[in-house]
Coordinates of C-alpha atoms in Angstrom, one line a residue:
Chain O
M1 CA 17.4 30.4 -15.5
V2 CA 16.4 27.0 -16.8
S3 CA 13.1 24.8 -16.8
V4 CA 13.3 21.2 -15.4
G5 CA 10.4 19.4 -15.8
I6 CA 10.1 16.6 -13.2
L7 CA 7.6 13.8 -14.5
A8 CA 5.2 13.5 -11.2
L9 CA 3.2 10.9 -12.0
Q10 CA 4.1 8.6 -9.2
G11 CA 6.8 8.4 -7.0
D12 CA 9.7 11.3 -5.3
F13 CA 9.3 14.1 -7.7
A14 CA 9.0 15.9 -4.7
E15 CA 12.6 15.3 -3.8
H16 CA 14.1 16.3 -6.8
R17 CA 12.6 19.4 -6.6
F18 CA 14.2 20.1 -3.4
M19 CA 17.5 19.4 -4.4
M20 CA 16.6 21.3 -8.3
E21 CA 15.2 24.8 -6.8
P22 CA 18.3 25.8 -4.6
L23 CA 20.9 25.1 -7.7
G24 CA 18.6 27.7 -9.1
A25 CA 16.4 25.4 -11.6
Q26 CA 12.5 26.4 -12.2
V27 CA 11.1 23.4 -11.4
Y28 CA 7.8 21.9 -13.1
L29 CA 5.6 18.8 -12.3
V30 CA 4.8 16.8 -15.3
K31 CA 1.9 14.5 -15.6
H32 CA 0.9 15.3 -19.5
G33 CA 2.7 15.1 -22.8
S34 CA 1.4 19.0 -23.1
Q35 CA 3.9 20.3 -20.3
L36 CA 6.9 19.0 -22.3
A37 CA 7.3 21.9 -25.0
S38 CA 8.8 24.4 -22.9
L39 CA 11.0 22.6 -21.1
D40 CA 14.7 22.5 -21.2
A41 CA 14.7 18.9 -19.1
L42 CA 13.3 16.5 -17.7
I43 CA 14.1 14.0 -14.6
I44 CA 12.3 10.7 -14.3
P45 CA 12.0 9.9 -10.3
G46 CA 12.4 7.1 -8.0
G47 CA 8.9 5.1 -7.8
E48 CA 7.6 1.5 -9.0
S49 CA 8.5 1.0 -13.1
T50 CA 5.3 -1.3 -13.0
T51 CA 3.1 2.1 -12.0
I52 CA 4.7 4.3 -14.5
A53 CA 4.5 1.5 -17.2
R54 CA 0.6 1.2 -16.4
L55 CA -0.3 4.7 -15.7
T56 CA 1.2 5.6 -20.0
S57 CA 0.1 2.6 -21.1
S58 CA -3.3 3.7 -21.9
A59 CA -4.9 4.4 -25.2
G60 CA -4.0 7.9 -26.2
D61 CA -1.7 8.9 -23.9
S62 CA 0.2 11.3 -25.1
L63 CA 3.4 11.0 -22.5
L64 CA 5.5 8.4 -24.1
E65 CA 5.4 9.9 -27.1
A66 CA 6.2 13.5 -26.3
V67 CA 9.4 12.2 -23.8
R68 CA 10.5 10.7 -27.2
M69 CA 10.4 13.2 -29.4
K70 CA 12.1 15.4 -26.9
A71 CA 14.8 13.0 -26.4
S72 CA 15.1 12.3 -29.5
E73 CA 15.9 15.7 -30.5
G74 CA 18.7 16.1 -27.7
L75 CA 16.3 17.1 -24.3
P76 CA 18.5 15.8 -21.4
V77 CA 16.4 13.6 -19.4
Y78 CA 17.7 11.8 -16.2
G79 CA 16.2 9.4 -14.4
T80 CA 16.8 7.7 -10.8
C81 CA 16.0 4.1 -10.4
M82 CA 12.6 3.4 -11.6
G83 CA 13.8 6.6 -14.1
A84 CA 16.9 4.3 -15.2
I85 CA 14.5 1.6 -15.9
F86 CA 11.7 3.5 -17.7
L87 CA 14.5 4.6 -20.1
A88 CA 16.0 1.4 -20.7
R89 CA 15.8 -0.3 -24.0
E90 CA 16.0 -3.9 -22.4
I91 CA 14.2 -4.8 -19.1
E92 CA 15.7 -8.4 -17.8
G93 CA 12.9 -10.9 -18.0
S94 CA 9.9 -8.0 -18.6
S95 CA 8.1 -6.8 -21.6
Q96 CA 6.7 -3.7 -19.2
G97 CA 6.0 -0.4 -21.0
R98 CA 8.7 1.7 -21.6
L99 CA 10.4 4.7 -23.2
A100 CA 13.5 2.6 -24.4
L101 CA 15.8 5.5 -25.1
M102 CA 18.6 4.1 -23.3
D103 CA 21.2 1.2 -25.0
I104 CA 21.1 -0.5 -21.8
K105 CA 20.3 -3.4 -20.5
V106 CA 18.3 -3.7 -16.7
R107 CA 17.8 -5.9 -13.7
R108 CA 15.3 -4.9 -11.4
N109 CA 15.3 -5.2 -7.8
A110 CA 18.9 -6.3 -8.6
F111 CA 20.2 -5.9 -4.6
G112 CA 17.2 -8.3 -3.5
P113 CA 14.1 -7.1 -1.3
Q114 CA 14.2 -4.2 0.8
R115 CA 16.7 -5.8 3.9
F116 CA 19.5 -5.4 1.2
S117 CA 18.6 -2.0 0.1
R118 CA 21.8 0.1 1.2
E119 CA 23.6 3.4 1.9
Q120 CA 27.5 2.9 -0.3
M121 CA 30.0 5.0 -0.8
L122 CA 30.6 5.2 -4.7
N123 CA 33.6 6.6 -6.5
I124 CA 32.4 8.7 -9.5
P125 CA 35.1 9.9 -11.4
S126 CA 33.1 12.2 -13.7
L127 CA 32.1 14.3 -9.7
G128 CA 35.6 14.2 -8.3
S129 CA 37.5 11.9 -6.2
E130 CA 35.5 12.2 -3.2
P131 CA 33.3 9.7 -3.1
F132 CA 29.2 9.8 -3.9
P133 CA 27.1 8.3 -0.8
A134 CA 24.9 6.5 -2.9
I135 CA 21.1 5.1 -1.3
F136 CA 19.7 1.9 -3.3
I137 CA 16.0 1.1 -2.7
R138 CA 15.4 -1.9 -4.3
G139 CA 17.2 -0.5 -7.1
P140 CA 18.4 -1.9 -10.6
V141 CA 21.4 -2.8 -12.2
I142 CA 22.4 -2.4 -15.4
L143 CA 24.3 -5.3 -16.6
N144 CA 25.5 -4.1 -20.4
V145 CA 25.4 -1.3 -22.4
W146 CA 26.3 -0.4 -26.2
G147 CA 26.5 1.7 -28.4
N148 CA 28.0 5.0 -27.3
V149 CA 26.6 4.4 -23.5
E150 CA 29.4 6.0 -21.3
V151 CA 29.9 4.1 -17.9
L152 CA 30.4 6.9 -14.8
S153 CA 30.1 3.8 -12.1
A154 CA 30.1 0.9 -11.0
V155 CA 29.7 -1.7 -7.7
E156 CA 29.9 -5.1 -7.9
E157 CA 26.3 -6.2 -8.8
G158 CA 26.8 -4.8 -11.9
I159 CA 26.9 -0.9 -13.7
V160 CA 25.3 2.4 -11.7
M161 CA 25.4 4.7 -13.4
A162 CA 26.0 5.4 -17.8
R163 CA 25.3 8.5 -19.8
Q164 CA 24.7 8.5 -23.6
D165 CA 24.8 11.7 -25.3
N166 CA 21.7 13.6 -23.6
L167 CA 20.7 10.7 -21.2
L168 CA 21.7 10.2 -17.7
V169 CA 20.7 7.2 -15.5
S170 CA 21.4 6.2 -12.0
A171 CA 20.4 3.5 -10.1
F172 CA 20.7 5.2 -7.4
H173 CA 19.0 7.9 -5.5
P174 CA 21.1 11.2 -5.1
E175 CA 18.2 12.8 -4.4
L176 CA 17.6 11.4 -1.0
T177 CA 20.9 12.6 0.0
G178 CA 22.5 16.4 1.4
D179 CA 25.4 15.6 -2.1
S180 CA 23.6 18.1 -5.2
R181 CA 26.8 17.1 -7.2
V182 CA 24.8 14.7 -9.3
H183 CA 21.9 16.8 -9.9
R184 CA 24.8 19.5 -10.8
Y185 CA 26.4 17.8 -13.2
F186 CA 23.2 16.8 -15.0
L187 CA 22.3 20.8 -15.1
E188 CA 25.6 21.4 -16.2
M189 CA 24.4 18.8 -19.5
V190 CA 21.2 21.0 -19.6
R191 CA 23.8 24.6 -19.6
Q192 CA 25.9 23.5 -22.2
R193 CA 22.8 22.0 -24.7
K194 CA 21.0 25.2 -24.4
Q195 CA 24.1 27.2 -24.9
M196 CA 24.4 24.7 -28.0
C197 CA 20.9 25.6 -29.2
A198 CA 21.7 29.2 -28.8
A199 CA 24.8 29.3 -30.5
S200 CA 22.9 27.2 -33.8
R201 CA 20.5 29.5 -34.0
W202 CA 22.9 32.6 -33.8
A203 CA 24.7 30.8 -36.7
G204 CA 21.3 30.4 -38.3
D205 CA 20.8 34.0 -37.9
V206 CA 24.2 35.1 -39.1
E207 CA 23.2 33.0 -42.3
A208 CA 20.1 34.2 -42.3
G209 CA 21.4 37.8 -42.0
S210 CA 24.3 37.0 -45.0
R211 CA 21.2 35.7 -47.8
R212 CA 19.6 39.1 -47.0
H213 CA 22.6 41.6 -47.6
Chain P
M1 CA 20.2 -2.7 13.9
V2 CA 23.2 -2.2 11.3
R3 CA 24.3 -5.2 9.6
H4 CA 27.5 -4.5 7.6
M5 CA 28.2 -7.1 4.9
K6 CA 30.7 -9.3 4.0
G7 CA 32.9 -8.2 1.1
E8 CA 35.5 -6.0 -0.7
T9 CA 33.5 -2.7 0.1
A10 CA 32.4 -3.8 3.3
E11 CA 32.9 -0.9 5.7
K12 CA 31.4 1.3 3.2
V13 CA 28.0 -0.6 2.6
K14 CA 25.1 -0.2 5.4
V15 CA 22.0 -2.1 5.6
G16 CA 18.8 -1.0 7.5
T17 CA 19.8 2.6 8.3
E18 CA 17.3 4.8 9.5
L19 CA 17.0 6.8 5.7
V20 CA 17.2 3.6 4.0
K21 CA 14.3 2.7 6.1
K22 CA 12.4 6.1 5.3
A23 CA 13.2 5.8 1.7
L24 CA 10.7 3.3 0.6
P25 CA 7.9 4.7 1.6
Q26 CA 9.1 7.8 -0.3
M27 CA 9.1 6.1 -3.5
L28 CA 5.4 5.1 -2.7
K29 CA 4.3 8.7 -2.8
G30 CA 1.0 8.9 -5.5
G31 CA 0.6 5.4 -5.5
V32 CA -2.4 2.6 -4.0
I33 CA -1.1 0.2 -1.7
M34 CA -3.7 -2.8 -2.6
D35 CA -4.6 -5.8 -0.2
V36 CA -4.5 -8.9 -1.8
V37 CA -5.1 -12.7 -0.2
N38 CA -3.5 -14.9 -2.5
A39 CA -0.9 -14.9 -5.6
D40 CA -3.6 -14.4 -8.6
Q41 CA -4.8 -11.1 -6.8
A42 CA -1.4 -9.8 -6.4
K43 CA -0.8 -9.9 -10.2
I44 CA -3.8 -8.1 -10.8
A45 CA -2.8 -5.6 -8.3
E46 CA 0.1 -5.3 -9.8
E47 CA -0.9 -5.1 -13.4
A48 CA -3.4 -2.7 -12.6
G49 CA -0.6 -0.1 -11.3
A50 CA -0.4 -0.5 -7.5
V51 CA 3.0 0.9 -6.5
A52 CA 3.3 -2.3 -3.1
V53 CA 0.8 -4.9 -2.1
M54 CA -0.4 -6.1 1.6
A55 CA -0.6 -9.7 1.8
L56 CA -2.9 -11.2 4.2
E57 CA -5.3 -14.0 4.2
R58 CA -8.8 -11.9 4.8
V59 CA -9.5 -8.5 3.4
P60 CA -10.9 -6.8 6.7
A61 CA -14.6 -7.0 5.7
D62 CA -13.9 -10.0 6.1
I63 CA -12.0 -10.0 9.6
R64 CA -15.1 -7.9 10.8
A65 CA -18.3 -10.9 9.4
D66 CA -15.7 -13.5 10.6
G67 CA -14.8 -12.0 14.3
G68 CA -12.3 -14.6 15.8
V69 CA -8.5 -13.6 16.6
A70 CA -6.8 -12.0 13.4
R71 CA -3.0 -12.8 13.5
M72 CA -0.1 -12.5 11.1
S73 CA -0.9 -14.3 7.9
D74 CA 0.9 -17.9 7.0
P75 CA 4.7 -17.4 5.6
E76 CA 3.9 -19.7 3.5
L77 CA 0.8 -17.5 1.7
I78 CA 3.1 -14.6 1.6
T79 CA 6.3 -16.1 0.2
A80 CA 3.7 -17.1 -2.7
I81 CA 2.3 -13.4 -3.1
I82 CA 7.0 -12.1 -2.9
N83 CA 7.1 -14.7 -5.7
A84 CA 4.5 -13.9 -8.2
V85 CA 5.5 -10.0 -8.5
S86 CA 8.3 -7.5 -8.5
I87 CA 6.7 -4.9 -6.5
P88 CA 7.1 -4.4 -2.8
V89 CA 5.3 -6.4 -0.1
M90 CA 3.7 -5.9 2.7
A91 CA 2.0 -7.9 5.9
K92 CA 0.5 -7.3 9.0
V93 CA 1.5 -8.3 12.3
R94 CA -0.6 -7.4 15.2
I95 CA 0.2 -4.3 17.4
G96 CA 3.1 -5.2 20.0
H97 CA 4.0 -8.5 18.5
F98 CA 7.2 -8.1 17.6
V99 CA 8.2 -12.1 17.4
E100 CA 5.5 -11.9 13.7
A101 CA 7.6 -9.0 12.7
Q102 CA 10.9 -10.9 13.3
I103 CA 9.3 -13.6 11.2
L104 CA 8.4 -11.1 8.1
Q105 CA 11.5 -9.7 8.5
A106 CA 13.2 -13.0 8.1
I107 CA 11.3 -14.2 4.9
G108 CA 11.9 -11.5 3.4
V109 CA 8.6 -9.1 3.4
D110 CA 9.4 -5.4 2.3
C111 CA 7.9 -3.3 4.6
I112 CA 5.5 -4.6 8.0
D113 CA 2.5 -3.0 9.0
E114 CA 1.8 -3.1 12.6
S115 CA -2.0 -3.1 12.5
E116 CA -5.1 -2.2 14.6
V117 CA -6.8 -4.6 11.8
L118 CA -5.6 -7.8 13.5
T119 CA -6.1 -8.0 17.1
P120 CA -3.8 -7.0 19.4
A121 CA -1.0 -9.2 21.1
D122 CA 0.0 -6.1 23.3
E123 CA -2.7 -3.6 24.9
E124 CA 0.4 -1.0 26.4
F125 CA 3.6 -1.2 24.1
H126 CA 3.7 -1.4 20.5
I127 CA 6.7 -2.8 18.4
D128 CA 10.0 -1.1 19.1
K129 CA 10.3 -0.6 15.3
S130 CA 13.9 1.2 15.2
K131 CA 15.0 -2.9 16.0
F132 CA 14.3 -4.1 12.8
V133 CA 16.4 -3.7 9.6
I134 CA 13.0 -3.1 7.1
P135 CA 10.4 -0.4 8.2
F136 CA 7.1 0.1 9.3
V137 CA 4.1 1.5 8.7
C138 CA 1.3 2.0 11.6
G139 CA -2.1 3.8 11.8
C140 CA -2.9 7.3 13.5
R141 CA -6.1 8.8 14.4
N142 CA -4.0 12.2 15.2
L143 CA -0.7 13.9 15.1
G144 CA 0.5 12.7 19.2
E145 CA -0.6 8.9 17.7
A146 CA 1.6 9.6 14.7
L147 CA 4.7 11.2 16.4
R148 CA 4.7 8.4 18.8
R149 CA 4.4 5.9 16.3
I150 CA 7.6 7.6 14.6
G151 CA 9.4 8.1 18.0
E152 CA 8.9 4.1 18.2
G153 CA 10.7 3.7 14.2
A154 CA 7.7 3.7 12.2
A155 CA 9.1 4.8 8.9
M156 CA 5.6 5.2 7.3
I157 CA 2.3 6.3 9.1
R158 CA -1.1 6.3 7.8
T159 CA -4.6 7.1 8.8
K160 CA -6.7 4.0 10.8
G161 CA -10.0 5.0 9.2
E162 CA -12.5 2.4 9.4
A163 CA -10.9 -0.5 8.1
G164 CA -13.4 -3.0 6.0
T165 CA -16.5 -0.6 6.1
G166 CA -15.9 0.9 2.9
D167 CA -17.2 4.2 4.9
V168 CA -14.1 7.1 3.8
V169 CA -15.3 8.8 7.2
E170 CA -13.1 7.6 9.6
A171 CA -9.8 8.6 7.2
V172 CA -11.5 11.8 6.4
R173 CA -11.4 12.5 10.4
H174 CA -7.5 11.0 11.1
A175 CA -5.9 13.0 7.8
R176 CA -7.7 16.0 8.9
A177 CA -7.0 15.9 12.2
V178 CA -3.6 15.3 11.7
L179 CA -2.9 17.6 8.8
G180 CA -4.8 20.5 11.0
E181 CA -3.0 19.7 14.2
I182 CA 0.7 20.4 11.8
R183 CA -0.7 23.7 10.2
R184 CA -1.9 24.4 13.9
L185 CA 1.8 23.8 15.3
T186 CA 3.9 25.6 13.0
T187 CA 1.6 28.9 14.0
M188 CA 2.5 28.3 17.5
R189 CA 5.0 30.4 19.4
D190 CA 8.1 28.5 20.5
E191 CA 7.6 28.4 24.2
E192 CA 4.1 26.9 23.8
R193 CA 5.8 23.8 21.7
M194 CA 6.7 21.9 25.4
T195 CA 3.1 22.2 26.3
Y196 CA 1.6 20.9 23.1
A197 CA 3.8 18.3 23.4
R198 CA 2.6 16.9 26.7
Q199 CA -1.2 17.4 25.8
I200 CA -0.6 15.4 22.5
G201 CA 1.5 12.6 24.4
A202 CA 4.6 13.5 21.5
P203 CA 8.0 13.4 21.4
F204 CA 9.3 17.0 22.4
E205 CA 12.2 16.5 19.5
L206 CA 9.5 15.8 17.2
V207 CA 6.9 17.7 17.7
V208 CA 9.7 20.9 17.4
Q209 CA 10.5 19.0 13.7
V210 CA 6.9 19.4 12.5
A211 CA 6.8 23.1 13.4
E212 CA 10.1 23.5 11.9
T213 CA 9.1 21.8 8.5
G214 CA 5.7 22.1 8.6
K215 CA 5.5 18.0 7.9
L216 CA 5.9 14.6 9.4
P217 CA 9.2 13.4 9.0
V218 CA 7.9 10.0 7.4
V219 CA 5.8 9.7 4.2
N220 CA 1.9 9.9 5.3
F221 CA -0.9 8.0 3.5
A222 CA -4.3 7.4 4.0
A223 CA -6.6 3.9 5.1
G224 CA -9.7 2.8 6.1
G225 CA -12.3 2.6 3.8
I226 CA -11.4 3.8 0.8
A227 CA -13.7 2.2 -2.0
T228 CA -13.8 4.2 -4.8
P229 CA -11.5 6.7 -7.2
A230 CA -13.7 9.7 -5.8
D231 CA -12.5 8.4 -2.4
A232 CA -9.0 8.4 -3.4
A233 CA -8.7 11.7 -5.2
L234 CA -11.0 13.3 -2.1
M235 CA -8.1 12.2 0.3
M236 CA -4.9 13.4 -1.7
Q237 CA -6.7 17.1 -2.2
I238 CA -7.4 17.0 1.6
G239 CA -3.1 16.4 1.5
V240 CA -2.0 12.8 2.5
E241 CA 0.9 11.4 -0.2
G242 CA -0.7 8.4 -1.4
V243 CA -3.5 6.1 -0.5
F244 CA -4.5 2.1 1.4
V245 CA -7.0 0.5 -0.4
G246 CA -8.2 -2.7 1.8
S247 CA -11.5 -4.8 1.1
G248 CA -12.9 -1.8 -1.7
I249 CA -11.3 -3.8 -4.8
F250 CA -11.4 -7.2 -3.8
K251 CA -14.7 -7.2 -2.8
S252 CA -16.0 -4.8 -5.7
G253 CA -17.6 -5.9 -8.7
N254 CA -14.6 -5.9 -11.0
P255 CA -11.7 -5.5 -9.1
S256 CA -9.3 -5.2 -12.2
R257 CA -11.2 -2.2 -13.4
R258 CA -11.4 -0.8 -10.4
A259 CA -8.0 -1.0 -9.2
E260 CA -6.8 0.5 -12.3
A261 CA -9.1 3.3 -12.0
I262 CA -8.0 4.2 -8.3
V263 CA -4.6 4.3 -9.1
K264 CA -5.2 6.4 -12.0
A265 CA -7.1 8.9 -9.3
T266 CA -4.4 9.1 -7.2
T267 CA -2.4 10.5 -9.7
F268 CA -4.6 13.3 -11.3
Y269 CA -6.2 13.6 -8.4
N270 CA -7.0 17.3 -9.3
E271 CA -7.9 17.2 -12.4
P272 CA -12.0 16.4 -12.1
E273 CA -12.2 15.8 -16.2
V274 CA -10.1 12.8 -15.7
L275 CA -11.7 11.3 -12.3
A276 CA -15.3 12.1 -14.4
Q277 CA -13.6 9.4 -16.7
I278 CA -12.0 6.8 -14.6
S279 CA -15.0 7.2 -12.6
R280 CA -17.9 5.5 -15.3
D281 CA -18.9 2.4 -15.6
L282 CA -16.6 0.3 -12.7
G283 CA -19.4 -2.3 -11.7
E284 CA -20.5 -3.0 -8.3
P285 CA -18.3 -1.4 -5.7
M286 CA -17.9 -3.3 -2.5
V287 CA -21.4 -3.2 0.0
G288 CA -20.7 -0.5 2.7
R289 CA -21.2 -0.9 6.3
S290 CA -21.8 3.1 7.6
V291 CA -19.4 4.0 10.5
R292 CA -22.1 4.6 12.2
S293 CA -24.2 1.0 12.0
L294 CA -20.6 -0.4 13.9
A295 CA -22.1 -1.5 17.6
E296 CA -19.6 -0.3 20.2
G297 CA -16.7 -2.4 20.2
Q298 CA -16.4 -3.1 16.9
E299 CA -14.7 0.3 15.5
L300 CA -10.9 -1.3 14.6
A301 CA -9.1 2.6 14.8
S302 CA -9.4 2.4 18.7
R303 CA -7.2 0.4 18.9
G304 CA -3.8 1.0 20.2
W305 CA -3.1 4.7 21.6

């Protein structure tokens, strides 16, 4: 069983839970850094990025540091909308608090106010040839990427889905449609990492064993 | 009113759909929406961690004190607030005043509150909210009222409470009524639902939906009288998904500190140690006015049906 934490400070964390549980994940709602220790993955949901920045900015808050440490160790992290902003190294025109883990620059509210929020069919080749029904709610776009970031989907306004090693972001909300392909893609990232960890532990055991003999 | 956009992907882009309208409030869950009367207050609210601001000319406590007819705010003021912050901006229209709503949609407001805090423009009909591309939030005192508003197209519901009093008693009453009636509905036999729908004056299809899912089909916040972090946490523990704070912040001694404390209380609502910490040293709360001391005709919650 895969344990997936969902950051539950604010936003649509319940919707991610309803997507993940039927896919066989054990879901934990995370509000404190100490809860991260036993998790296989973390989802950062949609919400307001300035609110999350404020809630994690207090002196002595362990959450930001805990997420940064686990992510640098390879913990798979998936951010939707606000989650993508929170993971970005750069936010256009803003110095608001963030994790700053992924080599992307984002623009907030890239589509304008709510009346331009939209449903749009996306081509996401990594998920197969069938277009993906995406919902953008005052969503961001990724203006540019560097490092080894892989662009998974883009629209006229910019990049809307990308991956860098163990980090996955989307500007849209797959937790609001019935289509679970993005969540399954993320779970596959999580399973692969679990297998890798198990394999390296096994290799370590063998090595230790051979030293004993 | 689904508008198709021009461009290469024209047939693939849809704005203002029911899904898109209901999704905005879903992103606000677990958050605090704060009343502000100018751009400076809006920035203070945003910095304190508000998920959205409600732009208006006078907070409910002043509307109550001033009397007269309370209307939609000046679009100039609302635009200044929109330009000052990156979080969603909401604004109020009078019950039934669909032209005020058209104006707010045109200036780029993210969500409209068809509000009993303003003087009603129509004592019989509420706005047909399904005609708009932006979402509406509406007040309610019980499940029947909530489902009538949702039937008209509301994408978000809040308790009415009793705005501008700093007395949380009515918000508690309305939240308990809505949530209690939902629980009762989920235990009813199928054949009892139609009679229940008639009793509470709600659309039958929505009654069936609530009976089967055990929850409202839209996001449900508390509003009307929330003045302290403990009030916000109380409403969250009772079972709402977020809170509106009107006069409670900018009518208090230290708005910035109180706003931040209420934001934290809404997140850590079930952790008393955290609540104890953030409730300390917040300065004077707003001067309250007990709902029981209001003269007949002074309650705002009885506006709308």
